[in-house]
């Protein structure tokens, strides 16, 4: 049923970026905005455990995959491993800025434990859904430079590097899921894929909301002020979620494939800009 696939000539190439661990950064590094800063810090705090979960979920189904997909899985694993390492460094910067990150990390682990208790195929489906979120988010970070306006050089580099690689490997979990479910009928696969996305959306958006509110509380921003500010940042200005709606909805199409949006030009340009900014 799929009308497109991962480009045959796509090469997933890990780029081993190391950010400056000692980079001086203001507490509200997202252009002085506590809400944008809290969302990005919260997302980063989900990455180390989240990306370990992605790697495990995908590798479990690596056996018997065609040679090109097996190679993509290996490159995916190396990329996600490096993201984990660099986001741990970023999270240490967040802790140095005065935030208690332990309670957020514990919350994320507890949420992921719910996913880890599910059967392996459900974990792979959740990974496929979360990888779609990260690819849509990564596309926005690269296509809409205003989102990282005013961010310190070193932190902007981390997010742009991560975005390039998330887009580059966006088809891997999806292709592994398609391979793992190859014996099911197209309608069953579509139904299971849609269900996985729906459930993952509930888990993911709740995790983002709760962890962001935990960080805002440490800034003394609580109650309706925190909820309204977060809603505004996600849906109105700059409206990160609003900008992702089109990409999100596309996932539910019966013939969806991540590479129906071919954003290789976007990551090529971002890669040149990243090399120049070193
Ligand atoms: Fe990643
Ligand atoms: Fe990823």
PDB file of C-alpha atoms and ligand atoms in Angstrom:
ATOM      1  CA  UNK A   1       0.000   0.000   0.000  1.00  0.00           C
ATOM      2  CA  UNK A   2       2.900   2.382   0.611  1.00  0.00           C
ATOM      3  CA  UNK A   3       3.484   4.751  -2.270  1.00  0.00           C
ATOM      4  CA  UNK A   4       7.027   5.585  -1.261  1.00  0.00           C
ATOM      5  CA  UNK A   5       9.924   4.149   0.683  1.00  0.00           C
ATOM      6  CA  UNK A   6      13.238   5.136   2.206  1.00  0.00           C
ATOM      7  CA  UNK A   7      15.388   6.443  -0.702  1.00  0.00           C
ATOM      8  CA  UNK A   8      17.620   3.595  -1.894  1.00  0.00           C
ATOM      9  CA  UNK A   9      20.668   5.881  -2.030  1.00  0.00           C
ATOM     10  CA  UNK A  10      20.177   7.333   1.472  1.00  0.00           C
ATOM     11  CA  UNK A  11      23.318   6.941   3.592  1.00  0.00           C
ATOM     12  CA  UNK A  12      22.850   7.272   7.333  1.00  0.00           C
ATOM     13  CA  UNK A  13      26.153   8.639   8.565  1.00  0.00           C
ATOM     14  CA  UNK A  14      26.804   9.244  12.252  1.00  0.00           C
ATOM     15  CA  UNK A  15      28.468  12.618  12.865  1.00  0.00           C
ATOM     16  CA  UNK A  16      30.183  12.530  16.210  1.00  0.00           C
ATOM     17  CA  UNK A  17      29.519  15.982  17.678  1.00  0.00           C
ATOM     18  CA  UNK A  18      30.798  16.871  21.144  1.00  0.00           C
ATOM     19  CA  UNK A  19      29.397  20.030  22.670  1.00  0.00           C
ATOM     20  CA  UNK A  20      31.479  22.174  24.998  1.00  0.00           C
ATOM     21  CA  UNK A  21      30.654  20.832  28.469  1.00  0.00           C
ATOM     22  CA  UNK A  22      31.669  24.132  30.043  1.00  0.00           C
ATOM     23  CA  UNK A  23      29.647  26.399  27.721  1.00  0.00           C
ATOM     24  CA  UNK A  24      28.349  29.404  29.657  1.00  0.00           C
ATOM     25  CA  UNK A  25      24.572  29.508  29.230  1.00  0.00           C
ATOM     26  CA  UNK A  26      21.895  31.679  30.830  1.00  0.00           C
ATOM     27  CA  UNK A  27      19.245  29.873  32.896  1.00  0.00           C
ATOM     28  CA  UNK A  28      16.518  30.774  30.353  1.00  0.00           C
ATOM     29  CA  UNK A  29      18.680  30.046  27.338  1.00  0.00           C
ATOM     30  CA  UNK A  30      15.744  30.080  24.849  1.00  0.00           C
ATOM     31  CA  UNK A  31      15.926  33.831  24.203  1.00  0.00           C
ATOM     32  CA  UNK A  32      15.061  34.580  27.843  1.00  0.00           C
ATOM     33  CA  UNK A  33      11.744  32.705  27.583  1.00  0.00           C
ATOM     34  CA  UNK A  34      11.052  30.459  30.600  1.00  0.00           C
ATOM     35  CA  UNK A  35       8.372  28.438  28.747  1.00  0.00           C
ATOM     36  CA  UNK A  36      10.419  27.658  25.639  1.00  0.00           C
ATOM     37  CA  UNK A  37      13.409  26.877  27.851  1.00  0.00           C
ATOM     38  CA  UNK A  38      11.347  24.546  30.052  1.00  0.00           C
ATOM     39  CA  UNK A  39       9.939  22.620  27.046  1.00  0.00           C
ATOM     40  CA  UNK A  40      13.365  22.152  25.456  1.00  0.00           C
ATOM     41  CA  UNK A  41      15.003  21.214  28.781  1.00  0.00           C
ATOM     42  CA  UNK A  42      12.172  18.746  29.476  1.00  0.00           C
ATOM     43  CA  UNK A  43      12.525  17.173  26.014  1.00  0.00           C
ATOM     44  CA  UNK A  44      16.261  16.833  26.488  1.00  0.00           C
ATOM     45  CA  UNK A  45      15.692  15.126  29.843  1.00  0.00           C
ATOM     46  CA  UNK A  46      13.508  12.509  28.108  1.00  0.00           C
ATOM     47  CA  UNK A  47      16.169  11.712  25.492  1.00  0.00           C
ATOM     48  CA  UNK A  48      18.804   9.587  27.301  1.00  0.00           C
ATOM     49  CA  UNK A  49      16.350   6.986  28.600  1.00  0.00           C
ATOM     50  CA  UNK A  50      14.032   7.444  25.602  1.00  0.00           C
ATOM     51  CA  UNK A  51      16.742   6.832  23.033  1.00  0.00           C
ATOM     52  CA  UNK A  52      18.018   3.783  24.911  1.00  0.00           C
ATOM     53  CA  UNK A  53      14.439   2.475  24.679  1.00  0.00           C
ATOM     54  CA  UNK A  54      14.382   3.173  20.912  1.00  0.00           C
ATOM     55  CA  UNK A  55      17.658   1.318  20.367  1.00  0.00           C
ATOM     56  CA  UNK A  56      16.494  -1.744  22.325  1.00  0.00           C
ATOM     57  CA  UNK A  57      13.082  -1.787  20.625  1.00  0.00           C
ATOM     58  CA  UNK A  58      14.549  -1.683  17.119  1.00  0.00           C
ATOM     59  CA  UNK A  59      17.501  -4.043  17.704  1.00  0.00           C
ATOM     60  CA  UNK A  60      15.193  -6.798  18.937  1.00  0.00           C
ATOM     61  CA  UNK A  61      13.793  -7.034  15.406  1.00  0.00           C
ATOM     62  CA  UNK A  62      17.083  -6.677  13.521  1.00  0.00           C
ATOM     63  CA  UNK A  63      17.360 -10.437  12.863  1.00  0.00           C
ATOM     64  CA  UNK A  64      16.477 -11.474   9.313  1.00  0.00           C
ATOM     65  CA  UNK A  65      16.158  -7.901   8.038  1.00  0.00           C
ATOM     66  CA  UNK A  66      17.459  -7.261   4.485  1.00  0.00           C
ATOM     67  CA  UNK A  67      21.115  -6.158   4.317  1.00  0.00           C
ATOM     68  CA  UNK A  68      20.355  -2.477   3.629  1.00  0.00           C
ATOM     69  CA  UNK A  69      17.921  -2.264   6.552  1.00  0.00           C
ATOM     70  CA  UNK A  70      20.387  -4.081   8.838  1.00  0.00           C
ATOM     71  CA  UNK A  71      23.018  -1.464   7.921  1.00  0.00           C
ATOM     72  CA  UNK A  72      20.509   1.335   8.627  1.00  0.00           C
ATOM     73  CA  UNK A  73      19.773  -0.190  12.050  1.00  0.00           C
ATOM     74  CA  UNK A  74      23.486  -0.218  12.898  1.00  0.00           C
ATOM     75  CA  UNK A  75      23.885   3.448  11.863  1.00  0.00           C
ATOM     76  CA  UNK A  76      20.667   4.365  13.738  1.00  0.00           C
ATOM     77  CA  UNK A  77      22.066   2.747  16.889  1.00  0.00           C
ATOM     78  CA  UNK A  78      25.325   4.700  16.640  1.00  0.00           C
ATOM     79  CA  UNK A  79      23.466   7.984  16.038  1.00  0.00           C
ATOM     80  CA  UNK A  80      21.039   7.488  18.936  1.00  0.00           C
ATOM     81  CA  UNK A  81      23.918   6.445  21.217  1.00  0.00           C
ATOM     82  CA  UNK A  82      25.731   9.713  20.473  1.00  0.00           C
ATOM     83  CA  UNK A  83      22.512  11.699  21.024  1.00  0.00           C
ATOM     84  CA  UNK A  84      22.141  10.075  24.449  1.00  0.00           C
ATOM     85  CA  UNK A  85      25.717  11.036  25.377  1.00  0.00           C
ATOM     86  CA  UNK A  86      25.396  14.661  24.231  1.00  0.00           C
ATOM     87  CA  UNK A  87      21.987  15.185  25.802  1.00  0.00           C
ATOM     88  CA  UNK A  88      23.396  13.884  29.080  1.00  0.00           C
ATOM     89  CA  UNK A  89      25.970  16.680  28.755  1.00  0.00           C
ATOM     90  CA  UNK A  90      23.188  19.151  27.940  1.00  0.00           C
ATOM     91  CA  UNK A  91      21.195  17.914  30.953  1.00  0.00           C
ATOM     92  CA  UNK A  92      24.237  18.500  33.159  1.00  0.00           C
ATOM     93  CA  UNK A  93      24.234  22.115  31.906  1.00  0.00           C
ATOM     94  CA  UNK A  94      20.534  22.309  32.865  1.00  0.00           C
ATOM     95  CA  UNK A  95      21.421  21.002  36.340  1.00  0.00           C
ATOM     96  CA  UNK A  96      24.249  23.545  36.615  1.00  0.00           C
ATOM     97  CA  UNK A  97      21.748  26.293  35.787  1.00  0.00           C
ATOM     98  CA  UNK A  98      20.110  25.386  39.112  1.00  0.00           C
ATOM     99  CA  UNK A  99      17.398  22.890  38.160  1.00  0.00           C
ATOM    100  CA  UNK A 100      16.831  19.642  40.040  1.00  0.00           C
ATOM    101  CA  UNK A 101      16.717  17.222  37.114  1.00  0.00           C
ATOM    102  CA  UNK A 102      16.503  13.994  39.160  1.00  0.00           C
ATOM    103  CA  UNK A 103      12.731  14.137  39.707  1.00  0.00           C
ATOM    104  CA  UNK A 104      12.132  14.661  35.995  1.00  0.00           C
ATOM    105  CA  UNK A 105      14.418  11.791  35.006  1.00  0.00           C
ATOM    106  CA  UNK A 106      12.633   9.530  37.523  1.00  0.00           C
ATOM    107  CA  UNK A 107       9.257  10.523  36.052  1.00  0.00           C
ATOM    108  CA  UNK A 108      10.459   9.772  32.505  1.00  0.00           C
ATOM    109  CA  UNK A 109      11.837   6.380  33.560  1.00  0.00           C
ATOM    110  CA  UNK A 110       8.516   5.501  35.225  1.00  0.00           C
ATOM    111  CA  UNK A 111       6.607   6.450  32.063  1.00  0.00           C
ATOM    112  CA  UNK A 112       8.966   4.455  29.866  1.00  0.00           C
ATOM    113  CA  UNK A 113       8.648   1.476  32.229  1.00  0.00           C
ATOM    114  CA  UNK A 114       4.960   1.392  31.239  1.00  0.00           C
ATOM    115  CA  UNK A 115       6.059   1.029  27.603  1.00  0.00           C
ATOM    116  CA  UNK A 116       8.809  -1.459  28.510  1.00  0.00           C
ATOM    117  CA  UNK A 117       6.202  -3.727  30.137  1.00  0.00           C
ATOM    118  CA  UNK A 118       4.417  -4.098  26.771  1.00  0.00           C
ATOM    119  CA  UNK A 119       5.163  -6.869  24.231  1.00  0.00           C
ATOM    120  CA  UNK A 120       8.211  -6.273  21.978  1.00  0.00           C
ATOM    121  CA  UNK A 121       6.092  -5.486  18.897  1.00  0.00           C
ATOM    122  CA  UNK A 122       4.150  -2.834  20.857  1.00  0.00           C
ATOM    123  CA  UNK A 123       7.469  -1.324  21.987  1.00  0.00           C
ATOM    124  CA  UNK A 124       8.621  -1.199  18.369  1.00  0.00           C
ATOM    125  CA  UNK A 125       5.328   0.445  17.357  1.00  0.00           C
ATOM    126  CA  UNK A 126       5.719   3.048  20.123  1.00  0.00           C
ATOM    127  CA  UNK A 127       9.278   3.710  18.940  1.00  0.00           C
ATOM    128  CA  UNK A 128       8.026   4.158  15.368  1.00  0.00           C
ATOM    129  CA  UNK A 129       5.451   6.681  16.611  1.00  0.00           C
ATOM    130  CA  UNK A 130       7.950   8.575  18.794  1.00  0.00           C
ATOM    131  CA  UNK A 131      10.457   8.655  15.956  1.00  0.00           C
ATOM    132  CA  UNK A 132       7.760  10.296  13.840  1.00  0.00           C
ATOM    133  CA  UNK A 133       7.341  12.958  16.549  1.00  0.00           C
ATOM    134  CA  UNK A 134      11.083  13.571  16.703  1.00  0.00           C
ATOM    135  CA  UNK A 135      11.379  13.758  12.893  1.00  0.00           C
ATOM    136  CA  UNK A 136       8.511  16.271  12.677  1.00  0.00           C
ATOM    137  CA  UNK A 137      10.062  18.308  15.528  1.00  0.00           C
ATOM    138  CA  UNK A 138      13.507  18.121  13.898  1.00  0.00           C
ATOM    139  CA  UNK A 139      12.084  19.304  10.565  1.00  0.00           C
ATOM    140  CA  UNK A 140      10.547  22.342  12.271  1.00  0.00           C
ATOM    141  CA  UNK A 141      13.766  23.213  14.148  1.00  0.00           C
ATOM    142  CA  UNK A 142      15.701  23.277  10.867  1.00  0.00           C
ATOM    143  CA  UNK A 143      13.011  24.799   8.631  1.00  0.00           C
ATOM    144  CA  UNK A 144      11.931  27.523  11.103  1.00  0.00           C
ATOM    145  CA  UNK A 145      15.095  29.229  12.420  1.00  0.00           C
ATOM    146  CA  UNK A 146      12.981  31.535  14.632  1.00  0.00           C
ATOM    147  CA  UNK A 147      12.386  28.596  17.013  1.00  0.00           C
ATOM    148  CA  UNK A 148      16.024  28.670  18.166  1.00  0.00           C
ATOM    149  CA  UNK A 149      16.319  32.466  17.974  1.00  0.00           C
ATOM    150  CA  UNK A 150      18.653  33.793  20.658  1.00  0.00           C
ATOM    151  CA  UNK A 151      19.882  30.344  21.736  1.00  0.00           C
ATOM    152  CA  UNK A 152      23.586  30.206  22.698  1.00  0.00           C
ATOM    153  CA  UNK A 153      25.792  28.964  19.861  1.00  0.00           C
ATOM    154  CA  UNK A 154      26.779  25.662  21.478  1.00  0.00           C
ATOM    155  CA  UNK A 155      23.229  24.680  22.442  1.00  0.00           C
ATOM    156  CA  UNK A 156      21.816  25.610  19.013  1.00  0.00           C
ATOM    157  CA  UNK A 157      24.528  23.426  17.448  1.00  0.00           C
ATOM    158  CA  UNK A 158      23.459  20.454  19.580  1.00  0.00           C
ATOM    159  CA  UNK A 159      19.785  20.774  18.587  1.00  0.00           C
ATOM    160  CA  UNK A 160      20.579  21.276  14.888  1.00  0.00           C
ATOM    161  CA  UNK A 161      22.984  18.302  14.800  1.00  0.00           C
ATOM    162  CA  UNK A 162      20.416  16.117  16.540  1.00  0.00           C
ATOM    163  CA  UNK A 163      17.732  17.329  14.114  1.00  0.00           C
ATOM    164  CA  UNK A 164      19.835  16.472  11.040  1.00  0.00           C
ATOM    165  CA  UNK A 165      20.351  12.908  12.266  1.00  0.00           C
ATOM    166  CA  UNK A 166      16.726  12.430  13.376  1.00  0.00           C
ATOM    167  CA  UNK A 167      15.555  13.340   9.882  1.00  0.00           C
ATOM    168  CA  UNK A 168      18.205  11.175   8.278  1.00  0.00           C
ATOM    169  CA  UNK A 169      17.162   8.042  10.201  1.00  0.00           C
ATOM    170  CA  UNK A 170      13.424   8.803  10.357  1.00  0.00           C
ATOM    171  CA  UNK A 171      12.522   5.786   8.213  1.00  0.00           C
ATOM    172  CA  UNK A 172      14.416   3.151  10.217  1.00  0.00           C
ATOM    173  CA  UNK A 173      11.926   2.282  12.987  1.00  0.00           C
ATOM    174  CA  UNK A 174       9.092   2.500  10.442  1.00  0.00           C
ATOM    175  CA  UNK A 175      10.823   0.142   8.005  1.00  0.00           C
ATOM    176  CA  UNK A 176      11.666  -2.295  10.812  1.00  0.00           C
ATOM    177  CA  UNK A 177       8.000  -2.247  11.891  1.00  0.00           C
ATOM    178  CA  UNK A 178       6.895  -2.897   8.299  1.00  0.00           C
ATOM    179  CA  UNK A 179       9.336  -5.799   8.111  1.00  0.00           C
ATOM    180  CA  UNK A 180       8.274  -7.231  11.483  1.00  0.00           C
ATOM    181  CA  UNK A 181       4.578  -7.109  10.510  1.00  0.00           C
ATOM    182  CA  UNK A 182       5.056  -8.253   6.896  1.00  0.00           C
ATOM    183  CA  UNK A 183       2.814 -11.299   7.402  1.00  0.00           C
ATOM    184  CA  UNK A 184      -0.186  -9.209   8.478  1.00  0.00           C
ATOM    185  CA  UNK A 185      -2.759  -7.844   6.051  1.00  0.00           C
ATOM    186  CA  UNK A 186      -2.498  -4.146   5.082  1.00  0.00           C
ATOM    187  CA  UNK A 187      -5.667  -3.197   6.957  1.00  0.00           C
ATOM    188  CA  UNK A 188      -4.492  -4.851  10.192  1.00  0.00           C
ATOM    189  CA  UNK A 189      -1.098  -3.157   9.914  1.00  0.00           C
ATOM    190  CA  UNK A 190      -2.733   0.220   9.338  1.00  0.00           C
ATOM    191  CA  UNK A 191      -5.104  -0.237  12.284  1.00  0.00           C
ATOM    192  CA  UNK A 192      -2.274  -1.305  14.632  1.00  0.00           C
ATOM    193  CA  UNK A 193      -0.076   1.571  13.447  1.00  0.00           C
ATOM    194  CA  UNK A 194      -2.830   4.137  14.012  1.00  0.00           C
ATOM    195  CA  UNK A 195      -3.649   2.720  17.436  1.00  0.00           C
ATOM    196  CA  UNK A 196       0.013   2.809  18.449  1.00  0.00           C
ATOM    197  CA  UNK A 197       0.266   6.454  17.376  1.00  0.00           C
ATOM    198  CA  UNK A 198      -2.873   7.423  19.242  1.00  0.00           C
ATOM    199  CA  UNK A 199      -1.741   5.792  22.503  1.00  0.00           C
ATOM    200  CA  UNK A 200       1.806   7.102  22.146  1.00  0.00           C
ATOM    201  CA  UNK A 201       0.455  10.622  21.575  1.00  0.00           C
ATOM    202  CA  UNK A 202      -1.351  10.468  24.922  1.00  0.00           C
ATOM    203  CA  UNK A 203       1.773   9.164  26.698  1.00  0.00           C
ATOM    204  CA  UNK A 204       4.136  11.605  24.997  1.00  0.00           C
ATOM    205  CA  UNK A 205       2.101  14.825  25.280  1.00  0.00           C
ATOM    206  CA  UNK A 206       1.340  14.102  28.916  1.00  0.00           C
ATOM    207  CA  UNK A 207       5.020  13.476  29.640  1.00  0.00           C
ATOM    208  CA  UNK A 208       6.020  16.748  27.934  1.00  0.00           C
ATOM    209  CA  UNK A 209       3.325  18.658  29.845  1.00  0.00           C
ATOM    210  CA  UNK A 210       4.098  17.199  33.278  1.00  0.00           C
ATOM    211  CA  UNK A 211       7.889  17.436  33.015  1.00  0.00           C
ATOM    212  CA  UNK A 212       7.708  21.003  31.673  1.00  0.00           C
ATOM    213  CA  UNK A 213       5.416  22.010  34.548  1.00  0.00           C
ATOM    214  CA  UNK A 214       7.893  20.450  37.017  1.00  0.00           C
ATOM    215  CA  UNK A 215      10.673  22.639  35.616  1.00  0.00           C
ATOM    216  CA  UNK A 216       8.495  25.766  35.548  1.00  0.00           C
ATOM    217  CA  UNK A 217       7.625  25.146  39.203  1.00  0.00           C
ATOM    218  CA  UNK A 218      11.340  25.382  39.964  1.00  0.00           C
ATOM    219  CA  UNK A 219      11.226  28.821  38.308  1.00  0.00           C
ATOM    220  CA  UNK A 220       8.377  29.782  40.629  1.00  0.00           C
ATOM    221  CA  UNK A 221       5.865  29.653  37.751  1.00  0.00           C
ATOM    222  CA  UNK A 222       2.874  27.573  38.867  1.00  0.00           C
ATOM    223  CA  UNK A 223      -0.901  27.177  38.473  1.00  0.00           C
ATOM    224  CA  UNK A 224      -2.789  28.840  35.616  1.00  0.00           C
ATOM    225  CA  UNK A 225       0.204  31.043  34.763  1.00  0.00           C
ATOM    226  CA  UNK A 226       2.299  27.965  34.029  1.00  0.00           C
ATOM    227  CA  UNK A 227      -0.462  26.169  32.095  1.00  0.00           C
ATOM    228  CA  UNK A 228      -1.434  29.212  30.057  1.00  0.00           C
ATOM    229  CA  UNK A 229       2.186  30.088  29.246  1.00  0.00           C
ATOM    230  CA  UNK A 230       2.876  26.514  28.186  1.00  0.00           C
ATOM    231  CA  UNK A 231      -0.277  26.387  26.048  1.00  0.00           C
ATOM    232  CA  UNK A 232       0.697  29.667  24.409  1.00  0.00           C
ATOM    233  CA  UNK A 233       4.225  28.471  23.605  1.00  0.00           C
ATOM    234  CA  UNK A 234       3.079  25.114  22.222  1.00  0.00           C
ATOM    235  CA  UNK A 235       0.001  26.246  20.270  1.00  0.00           C
ATOM    236  CA  UNK A 236       0.139  30.005  19.601  1.00  0.00           C
ATOM    237  CA  UNK A 237       3.495  31.757  19.671  1.00  0.00           C
ATOM    238  CA  UNK A 238       5.797  30.310  18.452  1.00  0.00           C
ATOM    239  CA  UNK A 239       3.312  27.407  18.392  1.00  0.00           C
ATOM    240  CA  UNK A 240       5.569  24.367  18.140  1.00  0.00           C
ATOM    241  CA  UNK A 241       2.684  21.846  18.218  1.00  0.00           C
ATOM    242  CA  UNK A 242       0.604  23.942  15.807  1.00  0.00           C
ATOM    243  CA  UNK A 243       3.445  23.861  13.289  1.00  0.00           C
ATOM    244  CA  UNK A 244       3.692  20.066  13.611  1.00  0.00           C
ATOM    245  CA  UNK A 245      -0.017  19.278  13.087  1.00  0.00           C
ATOM    246  CA  UNK A 246       0.231  18.611   9.329  1.00  0.00           C
ATOM    247  CA  UNK A 247       3.145  16.187   9.722  1.00  0.00           C
ATOM    248  CA  UNK A 248       1.420  14.518  12.665  1.00  0.00           C
ATOM    249  CA  UNK A 249      -1.879  13.891  10.878  1.00  0.00           C
ATOM    250  CA  UNK A 250      -0.090  12.467   7.801  1.00  0.00           C
ATOM    251  CA  UNK A 251       0.998   9.480   9.883  1.00  0.00           C
ATOM    252  CA  UNK A 252      -2.590   8.190   9.958  1.00  0.00           C
ATOM    253  CA  UNK A 253      -2.826   7.883   6.147  1.00  0.00           C
ATOM    254  CA  UNK A 254      -3.018   4.242   4.999  1.00  0.00           C
ATOM    255  CA  UNK A 255      -0.130   4.733   2.558  1.00  0.00           C
ATOM    256  CA  UNK A 256       2.034   6.861   4.864  1.00  0.00           C
ATOM    257  CA  UNK A 257       5.809   6.541   4.778  1.00  0.00           C
ATOM    258  CA  UNK A 258       8.202   8.966   6.561  1.00  0.00           C
ATOM    259  CA  UNK A 259      10.053   9.673   3.306  1.00  0.00           C
ATOM    260  CA  UNK A 260       6.921  10.978   1.574  1.00  0.00           C
ATOM    261  CA  UNK A 261       8.389  14.226   2.884  1.00  0.00           C
ATOM    262  CA  UNK A 262      11.816  14.222   1.259  1.00  0.00           C
ATOM    263  CA  UNK A 263      13.763  16.693   3.392  1.00  0.00           C
ATOM    264  CA  UNK A 264      17.268  15.698   2.280  1.00  0.00           C
ATOM    265  CA  UNK A 265      17.834  19.191   0.864  1.00  0.00           C
ATOM    266  CA  UNK A 266      16.940  20.707   4.242  1.00  0.00           C
ATOM    267  CA  UNK A 267      19.410  18.507   6.138  1.00  0.00           C
ATOM    268  CA  UNK A 268      22.079  19.054   3.464  1.00  0.00           C
ATOM    269  CA  UNK A 269      21.850  22.820   3.949  1.00  0.00           C
ATOM    270  CA  UNK A 270      21.774  22.451   7.731  1.00  0.00           C
ATOM    271  CA  UNK A 271      24.854  20.257   7.620  1.00  0.00           C
ATOM    272  CA  UNK A 272      26.814  22.890   5.670  1.00  0.00           C
ATOM    273  CA  UNK A 273      25.721  25.579   8.152  1.00  0.00           C
ATOM    274  CA  UNK A 274      26.695  23.328  11.073  1.00  0.00           C
ATOM    275  CA  UNK A 275      30.195  22.704   9.643  1.00  0.00           C
ATOM    276  CA  UNK A 276      30.672  26.462   9.110  1.00  0.00           C
ATOM    277  CA  UNK A 277      29.636  27.225  12.689  1.00  0.00           C
ATOM    278  CA  UNK A 278      32.195  24.828  14.231  1.00  0.00           C
TER     279      UNK A 278
HETATM  280 FE1  LIG B   1      18.082  10.980  18.676  1.00  0.00          FE
HETATM  281 FE1  LIG B   2      15.723   8.961  16.458  1.00  0.00          FE
END
